[in-house]
Short mmCIF file of C-alpha atoms in Angstrom, two decimals:
data_model
loop_
_atom_site.label_atom_id
_atom_site.label_comp_id
_atom_site.label_asym_id
_atom_site.label_seq_id
_atom_site.Cartn_x
_atom_site.Cartn_y
_atom_site.Cartn_z
CA MET A 1 -52.48 27.41 -5.72
CA SER A 2 -50.55 27.26 -2.39
CA MET A 3 -48.08 29.81 -1.23
CA ILE A 4 -44.81 29.26 0.38
CA ARG A 5 -44.05 31.17 3.50
CA ILE A 6 -40.52 32.32 4.08
CA SER A 7 -39.42 33.35 7.63
CA ALA A 8 -36.82 36.03 8.06
CA ARG A 9 -35.80 34.62 11.57
CA PRO A 10 -32.11 33.71 11.91
CA LEU A 11 -31.49 30.05 12.37
CA SER A 12 -30.04 29.00 15.73
CA ARG A 13 -26.58 27.43 15.73
CA ALA A 14 -25.95 24.20 17.45
CA PRO A 15 -23.77 24.48 20.61
CA ARG A 16 -20.08 23.81 20.00
CA ARG A 17 -18.77 20.63 21.58
CA ALA A 18 -15.87 20.81 23.96
CA PRO A 19 -12.55 19.20 22.64
CA ARG A 20 -12.62 16.78 25.42
CA ALA A 21 -16.10 15.56 24.35
CA VAL A 22 -14.88 15.20 20.80
CA ALA A 23 -11.87 13.23 21.89
CA LEU A 24 -13.90 10.81 24.04
CA SER A 25 -16.37 10.28 21.14
CA VAL A 26 -13.43 9.39 18.66
CA THR A 27 -11.86 7.02 21.29
CA ALA A 28 -15.31 5.34 21.82
CA LEU A 29 -15.70 4.95 18.00
CA LEU A 30 -12.30 3.45 17.53
CA THR A 31 -12.83 1.05 20.39
CA ALA A 32 -16.17 0.03 19.06
CA THR A 33 -14.79 -0.61 15.53
CA ALA A 34 -11.98 -2.96 16.77
CA CYS A 35 -12.85 -6.63 16.25
CA GLN A 36 -13.26 -8.71 19.24
CA LEU A 37 -12.29 -12.41 18.98
CA GLY A 38 -12.72 -14.10 22.31
CA PRO A 39 -11.87 -12.97 25.76
CA GLY A 40 -9.10 -10.53 26.00
CA ARG A 41 -8.24 -10.57 22.15
CA VAL A 42 -8.67 -7.32 20.30
CA CYS A 43 -7.72 -7.11 16.54
CA THR A 44 -6.89 -4.03 14.70
CA LEU A 45 -8.54 -3.49 11.27
CA VAL A 46 -5.44 -3.16 9.00
CA GLY A 47 -6.10 -4.42 5.54
CA SER A 48 -3.44 -6.09 3.34
CA ASP A 49 -3.12 -8.08 0.18
CA SER A 50 -1.07 -11.16 -0.86
CA GLY A 51 1.55 -10.13 -3.41
CA VAL A 52 5.20 -9.49 -4.37
CA SER A 53 6.62 -6.02 -3.86
CA VAL A 54 9.80 -4.21 -4.93
CA GLY A 55 11.33 -1.08 -3.30
CA TRP A 56 14.06 1.24 -4.63
CA ASP A 57 15.88 4.37 -4.05
CA PRO A 58 14.72 6.91 -6.69
CA GLU A 59 18.10 8.62 -6.51
CA ALA A 60 19.79 5.50 -7.87
CA TYR A 61 17.76 5.53 -11.12
CA PRO A 62 17.04 8.10 -13.88
CA ASP A 63 14.30 10.51 -13.06
CA GLY A 64 11.05 9.31 -14.75
CA ALA A 65 12.38 5.73 -15.05
CA LEU A 66 9.58 3.21 -15.76
CA PHE A 67 9.60 0.14 -13.43
CA ARG A 68 7.90 -3.00 -14.58
CA LEU A 69 7.53 -5.82 -11.98
CA CYS A 70 6.16 -9.26 -12.95
CA ALA A 71 5.33 -12.09 -10.61
CA ASP A 72 3.79 -15.32 -11.59
CA GLY A 73 2.76 -13.86 -14.99
CA GLU A 74 1.09 -10.84 -13.49
CA CYS A 75 2.67 -7.33 -14.26
CA ARG A 76 2.46 -3.83 -12.99
CA GLU A 77 4.25 -0.62 -13.97
CA ARG A 78 5.02 2.57 -12.29
CA GLU A 79 7.09 5.69 -12.93
CA SER A 80 9.78 6.57 -10.45
CA LEU A 81 10.23 10.22 -9.55
CA ARG A 82 13.22 11.61 -7.55
CA GLU A 83 10.92 13.98 -5.67
CA PHE A 84 9.72 10.95 -3.54
CA PRO A 85 12.04 9.59 -0.78
CA PHE A 86 11.47 5.95 -1.91
CA GLY A 87 9.84 3.97 -4.62
CA SER A 88 7.71 0.81 -4.43
CA LEU A 89 5.41 -1.30 -6.60
CA GLN A 90 3.38 -4.43 -5.71
CA VAL A 91 1.95 -7.11 -7.95
CA ARG A 92 -1.15 -8.59 -6.21
CA MET A 93 -1.34 -12.32 -6.05
CA PRO A 94 -4.48 -14.37 -5.65
CA GLU A 95 -5.19 -15.26 -2.02
CA GLU A 96 -2.94 -18.18 -1.10
CA ASP A 97 -3.18 -20.87 1.55
CA GLY A 98 0.52 -21.45 2.09
CA PRO A 99 4.06 -20.53 1.27
CA ARG A 100 5.24 -21.08 -2.26
CA GLU A 101 8.13 -19.96 -4.57
CA VAL A 102 7.32 -17.32 -7.15
CA ALA A 103 9.37 -16.14 -10.26
CA VAL A 104 9.95 -12.40 -10.17
CA ARG A 105 11.27 -10.27 -12.94
CA LEU A 106 11.96 -6.49 -12.86
CA SER A 107 12.85 -4.26 -15.81
CA VAL A 108 13.56 -0.53 -15.55
CA THR A 109 13.71 1.65 -18.59
CA ASP A 110 14.72 5.29 -19.14
CA PRO A 111 12.24 7.17 -21.21
CA ALA A 112 14.73 10.09 -21.63
CA ARG A 113 17.09 7.66 -23.56
CA GLY A 114 14.37 6.23 -25.88
CA GLY A 115 13.26 3.53 -23.48
CA ARG A 116 16.68 2.03 -22.97
CA VAL A 117 16.80 -0.73 -20.38
CA VAL A 118 18.90 0.39 -17.38
CA HIS A 119 18.09 -2.60 -15.19
CA ASP A 120 16.89 -6.09 -15.91
CA GLY A 121 16.77 -8.73 -13.20
CA ALA A 122 15.10 -11.94 -12.11
CA ALA A 123 14.83 -13.77 -8.88
CA ARG A 124 12.78 -16.42 -7.11
CA VAL A 125 11.12 -15.58 -3.85
CA THR A 126 9.15 -17.48 -1.28
CA LEU A 127 5.69 -16.04 -0.18
CA ARG A 128 5.62 -15.95 3.51
CA LYS A 129 2.57 -15.63 5.91
CA VAL A 130 1.83 -12.18 7.10
CA THR A 131 -0.83 -11.32 9.76
CA PRO A 132 -0.94 -7.49 9.89
CA ASN A 133 -3.48 -7.52 12.69
CA GLY A 134 -1.70 -10.13 14.80
CA GLU A 135 -1.72 -13.84 14.99
CA GLY A 136 -5.29 -15.25 15.15
CA CYS A 137 -6.68 -12.07 13.52
CA GLY A 138 -7.63 -11.67 9.83
CA PRO A 139 -6.64 -11.14 7.21
CA VAL A 140 -3.96 -13.78 6.64
CA VAL A 141 -1.94 -12.83 3.48
CA TRP A 142 1.20 -14.27 1.71
CA GLN A 143 3.93 -11.78 0.68
CA ALA A 144 7.43 -11.47 -0.47
CA ALA A 145 9.53 -8.40 -1.09
CA VAL A 146 12.73 -7.47 -2.96
CA ARG A 147 14.96 -4.37 -3.28
CA ALA A 148 16.19 -3.15 -6.57
CA ASP A 149 19.66 -1.74 -6.76
CA PRO A 150 21.53 -0.85 -10.05
CA ARG A 151 24.64 -2.52 -8.84
CA ASP A 152 23.45 -5.40 -6.70
CA GLY A 153 20.37 -6.35 -8.82
CA LEU A 154 17.38 -7.75 -6.93
CA THR A 155 18.03 -8.66 -3.33
CA PRO A 156 15.67 -9.88 -0.56
CA ALA A 157 14.17 -6.92 1.28
CA VAL A 158 14.93 -6.87 4.94
#
């Protein structure tokens, strides 16, 4: 039978790094992770998805309203809460290879009133090319956005 030996010596602590050394390390790491495409071109690494999104002002709808966005037969739902400054919801689309028109439908129900529909609107939008990391840098996605307003319905997002 072997015995385990335990030492009562305190462990030494690693020396603390100066804030400047940490800042330089972070800067070097960020620079190293940027994608380099050819001489002089540096791309950021922002991710994005193709899809259709809707935005709204939570103050304009009942608290707890349920938003249901459908685009091209795909649907997603989200509850809207007034404690947040803005509301948004996106339906992801398959990766596209060009612009096209998409049918969009939005319905908003008020659960406090037994699920009564307080907004129901439809629109057609055109998916547009978006390059979040700059032209010539991936990913290339196709997106469209609308705003929901109880008076104006669905309008193109600016």
